[in-house]
Amino acid sequence: MFVPNFTSKPHPYVCALCQAILLRDFSRTRALIILGTNVTGRDNSGRTPMQCAIQVDCPEAAALLLVAGVTLKAPDWGNPPPLFQAASVGSLRVAELLLEHGADPSARNVWGQRYFVNVCLSENIAGVDFLLHAGANAMWETSSGRPVLILAVEKGNADLVQLLLRHGAKATCRDVNGSSVLALATEKNDLMITRILLDAGAEVDSSSLCDMTVLADALSRGHIHIAQILLEHGAQGNTNDVYGRPLLISVIKDPRFSADKKTNLIRQLLENGADANAKDGMAGVSTVNYALEENLPVIVDLLYKYGAWRGEL
């Protein structure tokens, strides 16, 4: 939950204050504060009193600590400001109090990265939603330029992806390496997130890290269901694989696919514009010839139906 800090020796009064907060003993909390207990000290577990208030989502204790001098800034290098600590663990009552006292949802760390990124990485949906409603931007990026939507897809968190998209994240965004967010989802063979992104306007013919279309990349990985989803959403069938071969030939020659799966894929590729007369660029062999070699008569008929030349093979 928090990064403990053991650089300072715990003081007995601080330990007692933290324990009182965890037990929601407000009388004892007030008494210890009045005694002059260090409200920014650490207990035996390395927690500050504010972190204890966040742990039990106790705004009453948090309010007492703010009055006693606890700031809204990060307590140390290893932890974000209290607002983002609270959001990361879903302690929204404390988060609301901190916001009312002036906490900034757009605050950044020393490297210029917004602490909102930390909350997205925590995958606490309620906390992310809270900050988005408080003014955080769903299109914010990491210090290296990675959109938070990319992080959500990378983690495979469909709920977080949907939340960010609802708040304005772009389904057309790209990672720092140029790969589309859709390519990241398809590489992970994540059917749900692939559908979510496509329904939100992702570019179905966008490119992967290897500069292939996401369809070609999905087929090269053997991700049949992903390929079918892409084709259902209009992916162009008249493209090549990483070796420059037409996708029709790639599918026909792929030993991982059954005859039925090959037939369904070939049909979808042809419906989406694949050229039935396409040839292997290196060998000059036609698609029909490859289908005959693989003993796929149904595919041969499909190719003829879509205009394959019936002349000399």
PDB file of N, CA and C in Angstrom, residues 181-255:
ATOM      1  N   VAL A 181      -1.936   1.628 -29.629  1.00  0.00           N
ATOM      2  CA  VAL A 181      -2.502   1.009 -28.428  1.00  0.00           C
ATOM      3  C   VAL A 181      -3.264  -0.259 -28.806  1.00  0.00           C
ATOM      4  N   LEU A 182      -3.873  -0.268 -29.984  1.00  0.00           N
ATOM      5  CA  LEU A 182      -4.569  -1.474 -30.448  1.00  0.00           C
ATOM      6  C   LEU A 182      -3.575  -2.611 -30.652  1.00  0.00           C
ATOM      7  N   ALA A 183      -2.408  -2.283 -31.200  1.00  0.00           N
ATOM      8  CA  ALA A 183      -1.391  -3.314 -31.417  1.00  0.00           C
ATOM      9  C   ALA A 183      -0.969  -3.952 -30.101  1.00  0.00           C
ATOM     10  N   LEU A 184      -0.872  -3.151 -29.062  1.00  0.00           N
ATOM     11  CA  LEU A 184      -0.500  -3.684 -27.749  1.00  0.00           C
ATOM     12  C   LEU A 184      -1.540  -4.688 -27.260  1.00  0.00           C
ATOM     13  N   ALA A 185      -2.818  -4.360 -27.437  1.00  0.00           N
ATOM     14  CA  ALA A 185      -3.890  -5.265 -27.008  1.00  0.00           C
ATOM     15  C   ALA A 185      -3.887  -6.551 -27.824  1.00  0.00           C
ATOM     16  N   THR A 186      -3.677  -6.432 -29.137  1.00  0.00           N
ATOM     17  CA  THR A 186      -3.700  -7.625 -29.989  1.00  0.00           C
ATOM     18  C   THR A 186      -2.477  -8.502 -29.737  1.00  0.00           C
ATOM     19  N   GLU A 187      -1.326  -7.887 -29.466  1.00  0.00           N
ATOM     20  CA  GLU A 187      -0.126  -8.665 -29.143  1.00  0.00           C
ATOM     21  C   GLU A 187      -0.349  -9.507 -27.892  1.00  0.00           C
ATOM     22  N   LYS A 188      -1.105  -8.960 -26.937  1.00  0.00           N
ATOM     23  CA  LYS A 188      -1.393  -9.673 -25.696  1.00  0.00           C
ATOM     24  C   LYS A 188      -2.525 -10.681 -25.871  1.00  0.00           C
ATOM     25  N   ASN A 189      -3.099 -10.734 -27.079  1.00  0.00           N
ATOM     26  CA  ASN A 189      -4.222 -11.634 -27.362  1.00  0.00           C
ATOM     27  C   ASN A 189      -5.396 -11.359 -26.429  1.00  0.00           C
ATOM     28  N   ASP A 190      -5.609 -10.074 -26.150  1.00  0.00           N
ATOM     29  CA  ASP A 190      -6.659  -9.652 -25.226  1.00  0.00           C
ATOM     30  C   ASP A 190      -7.919  -9.310 -26.023  1.00  0.00           C
ATOM     31  N   LEU A 191      -8.824 -10.274 -26.110  1.00  0.00           N
ATOM     32  CA  LEU A 191     -10.025 -10.110 -26.930  1.00  0.00           C
ATOM     33  C   LEU A 191     -10.914  -8.985 -26.423  1.00  0.00           C
ATOM     34  N   MET A 192     -11.108  -8.930 -25.111  1.00  0.00           N
ATOM     35  CA  MET A 192     -12.021  -7.936 -24.549  1.00  0.00           C
ATOM     36  C   MET A 192     -11.525  -6.516 -24.801  1.00  0.00           C
ATOM     37  N   ILE A 193     -10.267  -6.268 -24.484  1.00  0.00           N
ATOM     38  CA  ILE A 193      -9.741  -4.916 -24.662  1.00  0.00           C
ATOM     39  C   ILE A 193      -9.636  -4.562 -26.139  1.00  0.00           C
ATOM     40  N   THR A 194      -9.338  -5.539 -26.980  1.00  0.00           N
ATOM     41  CA  THR A 194      -9.320  -5.280 -28.428  1.00  0.00           C
ATOM     42  C   THR A 194     -10.680  -4.789 -28.893  1.00  0.00           C
ATOM     43  N   ARG A 195     -11.738  -5.449 -28.454  1.00  0.00           N
ATOM     44  CA  ARG A 195     -13.097  -5.022 -28.829  1.00  0.00           C
ATOM     45  C   ARG A 195     -13.407  -3.631 -28.273  1.00  0.00           C
ATOM     46  N   ILE A 196     -13.028  -3.397 -27.029  1.00  0.00           N
ATOM     47  CA  ILE A 196     -13.295  -2.097 -26.400  1.00  0.00           C
ATOM     48  C   ILE A 196     -12.633  -0.978 -27.204  1.00  0.00           C
ATOM     49  N   LEU A 197     -11.377  -1.190 -27.579  1.00  0.00           N
ATOM     50  CA  LEU A 197     -10.643  -0.164 -28.328  1.00  0.00           C
ATOM     51  C   LEU A 197     -11.240   0.054 -29.713  1.00  0.00           C
ATOM     52  N   LEU A 198     -11.597  -1.025 -30.386  1.00  0.00           N
ATOM     53  CA  LEU A 198     -12.195  -0.894 -31.717  1.00  0.00           C
ATOM     54  C   LEU A 198     -13.529  -0.168 -31.646  1.00  0.00           C
ATOM     55  N   ASP A 199     -14.333  -0.504 -30.653  1.00  0.00           N
ATOM     56  CA  ASP A 199     -15.628   0.168 -30.488  1.00  0.00           C
ATOM     57  C   ASP A 199     -15.452   1.645 -30.139  1.00  0.00           C
ATOM     58  N   ALA A 200     -14.281   1.989 -29.578  1.00  0.00           N
ATOM     59  CA  ALA A 200     -14.013   3.380 -29.199  1.00  0.00           C
ATOM     60  C   ALA A 200     -13.312   4.164 -30.305  1.00  0.00           C
ATOM     61  N   GLY A 201     -13.113   3.514 -31.452  1.00  0.00           N
ATOM     62  CA  GLY A 201     -12.544   4.237 -32.588  1.00  0.00           C
ATOM     63  C   GLY A 201     -11.093   3.963 -32.896  1.00  0.00           C
ATOM     64  N   ALA A 202     -10.528   2.893 -32.349  1.00  0.00           N
ATOM     65  CA  ALA A 202      -9.139   2.556 -32.663  1.00  0.00           C
ATOM     66  C   ALA A 202      -8.991   2.291 -34.158  1.00  0.00           C
ATOM     67  N   GLU A 203      -7.820   2.612 -34.700  1.00  0.00           N
ATOM     68  CA  GLU A 203      -7.552   2.423 -36.126  1.00  0.00           C
ATOM     69  C   GLU A 203      -7.277   0.946 -36.392  1.00  0.00           C
ATOM     70  N   VAL A 204      -8.208   0.300 -37.068  1.00  0.00           N
ATOM     71  CA  VAL A 204      -8.124  -1.145 -37.248  1.00  0.00           C
ATOM     72  C   VAL A 204      -6.930  -1.546 -38.115  1.00  0.00           C
ATOM     73  N   ASP A 205      -6.449  -0.639 -38.955  1.00  0.00           N
ATOM     74  CA  ASP A 205      -5.295  -0.940 -39.801  1.00  0.00           C
ATOM     75  C   ASP A 205      -4.025  -0.262 -39.300  1.00  0.00           C
ATOM     76  N   SER A 206      -3.995   0.066 -38.021  1.00  0.00           N
ATOM     77  CA  SER A 206      -2.798   0.697 -37.460  1.00  0.00           C
ATOM     78  C   SER A 206      -1.649  -0.307 -37.430  1.00  0.00           C
ATOM     79  N   SER A 207      -0.461   0.195 -37.145  1.00  0.00           N
ATOM     80  CA  SER A 207       0.729  -0.642 -37.243  1.00  0.00           C
ATOM     81  C   SER A 207       1.226  -1.114 -35.885  1.00  0.00           C
ATOM     82  N   SER A 208       1.948  -2.216 -35.932  1.00  0.00           N
ATOM     83  CA  SER A 208       2.566  -2.780 -34.735  1.00  0.00           C
ATOM     84  C   SER A 208       4.008  -2.301 -34.648  1.00  0.00           C
ATOM     85  N   LEU A 209       4.717  -2.783 -33.644  1.00  0.00           N
ATOM     86  CA  LEU A 209       6.111  -2.404 -33.450  1.00  0.00           C
ATOM     87  C   LEU A 209       6.969  -2.808 -34.646  1.00  0.00           C
ATOM     88  N   CYS A 210       6.619  -3.920 -35.294  1.00  0.00           N
ATOM     89  CA  CYS A 210       7.383  -4.414 -36.448  1.00  0.00           C
ATOM     90  C   CYS A 210       6.934  -3.772 -37.754  1.00  0.00           C
ATOM     91  N   ASP A 211       6.122  -2.731 -37.658  1.00  0.00           N
ATOM     92  CA  ASP A 211       5.631  -1.986 -38.818  1.00  0.00           C
ATOM     93  C   ASP A 211       4.728  -2.838 -39.707  1.00  0.00           C
ATOM     94  N   MET A 212       4.106  -3.863 -39.128  1.00  0.00           N
ATOM     95  CA  MET A 212       3.061  -4.607 -39.824  1.00  0.00           C
ATOM     96  C   MET A 212       1.719  -4.053 -39.391  1.00  0.00           C
ATOM     97  N   THR A 213       0.681  -4.327 -40.180  1.00  0.00           N
ATOM     98  CA  THR A 213      -0.654  -3.996 -39.693  1.00  0.00           C
ATOM     99  C   THR A 213      -0.963  -4.910 -38.515  1.00  0.00           C
ATOM    100  N   VAL A 214      -1.873  -4.477 -37.659  1.00  0.00           N
ATOM    101  CA  VAL A 214      -2.205  -5.306 -36.498  1.00  0.00           C
ATOM    102  C   VAL A 214      -2.798  -6.642 -36.941  1.00  0.00           C
ATOM    103  N   LEU A 215      -3.476  -6.659 -38.094  1.00  0.00           N
ATOM    104  CA  LEU A 215      -4.023  -7.915 -38.609  1.00  0.00           C
ATOM    105  C   LEU A 215      -2.894  -8.873 -38.972  1.00  0.00           C
ATOM    106  N   ALA A 216      -1.913  -8.386 -39.727  1.00  0.00           N
ATOM    107  CA  ALA A 216      -0.790  -9.236 -40.110  1.00  0.00           C
ATOM    108  C   ALA A 216      -0.038  -9.730 -38.878  1.00  0.00           C
ATOM    109  N   ASP A 217       0.114  -8.865 -37.903  1.00  0.00           N
ATOM    110  CA  ASP A 217       0.810  -9.238 -36.676  1.00  0.00           C
ATOM    111  C   ASP A 217       0.034 -10.309 -35.915  1.00  0.00           C
ATOM    112  N   ALA A 218      -1.288 -10.150 -35.836  1.00  0.00           N
ATOM    113  CA  ALA A 218      -2.119 -11.131 -35.128  1.00  0.00           C
ATOM    114  C   ALA A 218      -2.023 -12.503 -35.794  1.00  0.00           C
ATOM    115  N   LEU A 219      -2.072 -12.524 -37.118  1.00  0.00           N
ATOM    116  CA  LEU A 219      -1.984 -13.801 -37.832  1.00  0.00           C
ATOM    117  C   LEU A 219      -0.601 -14.426 -37.657  1.00  0.00           C
ATOM    118  N   SER A 220       0.440 -13.601 -37.640  1.00  0.00           N
ATOM    119  CA  SER A 220       1.795 -14.136 -37.465  1.00  0.00           C
ATOM    120  C   SER A 220       1.961 -14.777 -36.092  1.00  0.00           C
ATOM    121  N   ARG A 221       1.199 -14.299 -35.119  1.00  0.00           N
ATOM    122  CA  ARG A 221       1.261 -14.845 -33.761  1.00  0.00           C
ATOM    123  C   ARG A 221       0.286 -16.003 -33.561  1.00  0.00           C
ATOM    124  N   GLY A 222      -0.512 -16.284 -34.568  1.00  0.00           N
ATOM    125  CA  GLY A 222      -1.499 -17.350 -34.445  1.00  0.00           C
ATOM    126  C   GLY A 222      -2.722 -16.966 -33.649  1.00  0.00           C
ATOM    127  N   HIS A 223      -2.955 -15.663 -33.490  1.00  0.00           N
ATOM    128  CA  HIS A 223      -4.103 -15.174 -32.726  1.00  0.00           C
ATOM    129  C   HIS A 223      -5.335 -15.091 -33.640  1.00  0.00           C
ATOM    130  N   ILE A 224      -5.928 -16.244 -33.887  1.00  0.00           N
ATOM    131  CA  ILE A 224      -7.024 -16.320 -34.850  1.00  0.00           C
ATOM    132  C   ILE A 224      -8.214 -15.468 -34.431  1.00  0.00           C
ATOM    133  N   HIS A 225      -8.610 -15.559 -33.187  1.00  0.00           N
ATOM    134  CA  HIS A 225      -9.809 -14.833 -32.751  1.00  0.00           C
ATOM    135  C   HIS A 225      -9.598 -13.322 -32.840  1.00  0.00           C
ATOM    136  N   ILE A 226      -8.396 -12.877 -32.534  1.00  0.00           N
ATOM    137  CA  ILE A 226      -8.081 -11.453 -32.690  1.00  0.00           C
ATOM    138  C   ILE A 226      -8.192 -11.064 -34.159  1.00  0.00           C
ATOM    139  N   ALA A 227      -7.622 -11.889 -35.039  1.00  0.00           N
ATOM    140  CA  ALA A 227      -7.679 -11.604 -36.477  1.00  0.00           C
ATOM    141  C   ALA A 227      -9.124 -11.522 -36.956  1.00  0.00           C
ATOM    142  N   GLN A 228      -9.957 -12.421 -36.474  1.00  0.00           N
ATOM    143  CA  GLN A 228     -11.368 -12.410 -36.885  1.00  0.00           C
ATOM    144  C   GLN A 228     -12.076 -11.144 -36.408  1.00  0.00           C
ATOM    145  N   ILE A 229     -11.778 -10.709 -35.180  1.00  0.00           N
ATOM    146  CA  ILE A 229     -12.374  -9.469 -34.665  1.00  0.00           C
ATOM    147  C   ILE A 229     -11.948  -8.285 -35.526  1.00  0.00           C
ATOM    148  N   LEU A 230     -10.666  -8.236 -35.880  1.00  0.00           N
ATOM    149  CA  LEU A 230     -10.161  -7.139 -36.709  1.00  0.00           C
ATOM    150  C   LEU A 230     -10.838  -7.134 -38.071  1.00  0.00           C
ATOM    151  N   LEU A 231     -10.998  -8.314 -38.653  1.00  0.00           N
ATOM    152  CA  LEU A 231     -11.654  -8.404 -39.958  1.00  0.00           C
ATOM    153  C   LEU A 231     -13.126  -8.017 -39.860  1.00  0.00           C
ATOM    154  N   GLU A 232     -13.769  -8.406 -38.769  1.00  0.00           N
ATOM    155  CA  GLU A 232     -15.167  -8.012 -38.554  1.00  0.00           C
ATOM    156  C   GLU A 232     -15.308  -6.497 -38.465  1.00  0.00           C
ATOM    157  N   HIS A 233     -14.256  -5.826 -38.009  1.00  0.00           N
ATOM    158  CA  HIS A 233     -14.280  -4.365 -37.883  1.00  0.00           C
ATOM    159  C   HIS A 233     -13.686  -3.670 -39.109  1.00  0.00           C
ATOM    160  N   GLY A 234     -13.478  -4.440 -40.187  1.00  0.00           N
ATOM    161  CA  GLY A 234     -13.103  -3.825 -41.457  1.00  0.00           C
ATOM    162  C   GLY A 234     -11.633  -3.771 -41.784  1.00  0.00           C
ATOM    163  N   ALA A 235     -10.802  -4.549 -41.105  1.00  0.00           N
ATOM    164  CA  ALA A 235      -9.376  -4.545 -41.429  1.00  0.00           C
ATOM    165  C   ALA A 235      -9.166  -4.932 -42.886  1.00  0.00           C
ATOM    166  N   GLN A 236      -8.225  -4.279 -43.545  1.00  0.00           N
ATOM    167  CA  GLN A 236      -7.948  -4.551 -44.952  1.00  0.00           C
ATOM    168  C   GLN A 236      -7.331  -5.936 -45.121  1.00  0.00           C
ATOM    169  N   GLY A 237      -7.911  -6.730 -46.021  1.00  0.00           N
ATOM    170  CA  GLY A 237      -7.389  -8.071 -46.259  1.00  0.00           C
ATOM    171  C   GLY A 237      -6.248  -8.100 -47.252  1.00  0.00           C
ATOM    172  N   ASN A 238      -6.069  -7.025 -48.007  1.00  0.00           N
ATOM    173  CA  ASN A 238      -5.071  -6.999 -49.079  1.00  0.00           C
ATOM    174  C   ASN A 238      -3.738  -6.443 -48.575  1.00  0.00           C
ATOM    175  N   THR A 239      -3.214  -7.042 -47.526  1.00  0.00           N
ATOM    176  CA  THR A 239      -1.928  -6.617 -46.970  1.00  0.00           C
ATOM    177  C   THR A 239      -0.992  -7.813 -46.878  1.00  0.00           C
ATOM    178  N   ASN A 240       0.263  -7.544 -46.533  1.00  0.00           N
ATOM    179  CA  ASN A 240       1.286  -8.586 -46.515  1.00  0.00           C
ATOM    180  C   ASN A 240       1.770  -8.883 -45.105  1.00  0.00           C
ATOM    181  N   ASP A 241       2.406 -10.048 -44.968  1.00  0.00           N
ATOM    182  CA  ASP A 241       2.997 -10.392 -43.681  1.00  0.00           C
ATOM    183  C   ASP A 241       4.400  -9.792 -43.594  1.00  0.00           C
ATOM    184  N   VAL A 242       5.125 -10.110 -42.534  1.00  0.00           N
ATOM    185  CA  VAL A 242       6.438  -9.517 -42.307  1.00  0.00           C
ATOM    186  C   VAL A 242       7.447  -9.926 -43.382  1.00  0.00           C
ATOM    187  N   TYR A 243       7.165 -11.036 -44.107  1.00  0.00           N
ATOM    188  CA  TYR A 243       8.059 -11.495 -45.168  1.00  0.00           C
ATOM    189  C   TYR A 243       7.648 -10.972 -46.539  1.00  0.00           C
ATOM    190  N   GLY A 244       6.603 -10.163 -46.558  1.00  0.00           N
ATOM    191  CA  GLY A 244       6.139  -9.600 -47.822  1.00  0.00           C
ATOM    192  C   GLY A 244       5.167 -10.479 -48.576  1.00  0.00           C
ATOM    193  N   ARG A 245       4.739 -11.577 -47.979  1.00  0.00           N
ATOM    194  CA  ARG A 245       3.766 -12.454 -48.639  1.00  0.00           C
ATOM    195  C   ARG A 245       2.353 -11.958 -48.376  1.00  0.00           C
ATOM    196  N   PRO A 246       1.460 -12.084 -49.353  1.00  0.00           N
ATOM    197  CA  PRO A 246       0.055 -11.741 -49.116  1.00  0.00           C
ATOM    198  C   PRO A 246      -0.499 -12.576 -47.964  1.00  0.00           C
ATOM    199  N   LEU A 247      -1.379 -11.968 -47.169  1.00  0.00           N
ATOM    200  CA  LEU A 247      -1.939 -12.686 -46.025  1.00  0.00           C
ATOM    201  C   LEU A 247      -2.698 -13.935 -46.445  1.00  0.00           C
ATOM    202  N   LEU A 248      -3.297 -13.916 -47.632  1.00  0.00           N
ATOM    203  CA  LEU A 248      -3.985 -15.120 -48.116  1.00  0.00           C
ATOM    204  C   LEU A 248      -3.027 -16.309 -48.118  1.00  0.00           C
ATOM    205  N   ILE A 249      -1.835 -16.089 -48.653  1.00  0.00           N
ATOM    206  CA  ILE A 249      -0.854 -17.174 -48.735  1.00  0.00           C
ATOM    207  C   ILE A 249      -0.337 -17.541 -47.349  1.00  0.00           C
ATOM    208  N   SER A 250      -0.132 -16.548 -46.502  1.00  0.00           N
ATOM    209  CA  SER A 250       0.327 -16.824 -45.131  1.00  0.00           C
ATOM    210  C   SER A 250      -0.633 -17.750 -44.407  1.00  0.00           C
ATOM    211  N   VAL A 251      -1.925 -17.473 -44.540  1.00  0.00           N
ATOM    212  CA  VAL A 251      -2.935 -18.293 -43.864  1.00  0.00           C
ATOM    213  C   VAL A 251      -2.961 -19.698 -44.445  1.00  0.00           C
ATOM    214  N   ILE A 252      -2.941 -19.807 -45.766  1.00  0.00           N
ATOM    215  CA  ILE A 252      -2.992 -21.120 -46.415  1.00  0.00           C
ATOM    216  C   ILE A 252      -1.809 -21.986 -45.995  1.00  0.00           C
ATOM    217  N   LYS A 253      -0.636 -21.387 -45.846  1.00  0.00           N
ATOM    218  CA  LYS A 253       0.581 -22.143 -45.544  1.00  0.00           C
ATOM    219  C   LYS A 253       0.809 -22.358 -44.049  1.00  0.00           C
ATOM    220  N   ASP A 254       0.021 -21.723 -43.207  1.00  0.00           N
ATOM    221  CA  ASP A 254       0.275 -21.789 -41.763  1.00  0.00           C
ATOM    222  C   ASP A 254      -0.145 -23.144 -41.191  1.00  0.00           C
ATOM    223  N   PRO A 255       0.791 -23.949 -40.681  1.00  0.00           N
ATOM    224  CA  PRO A 255       0.456 -25.284 -40.162  1.00  0.00           C
ATOM    225  C   PRO A 255      -0.312 -25.254 -38.841  1.00  0.00           C
TER     226      PRO A 255
END
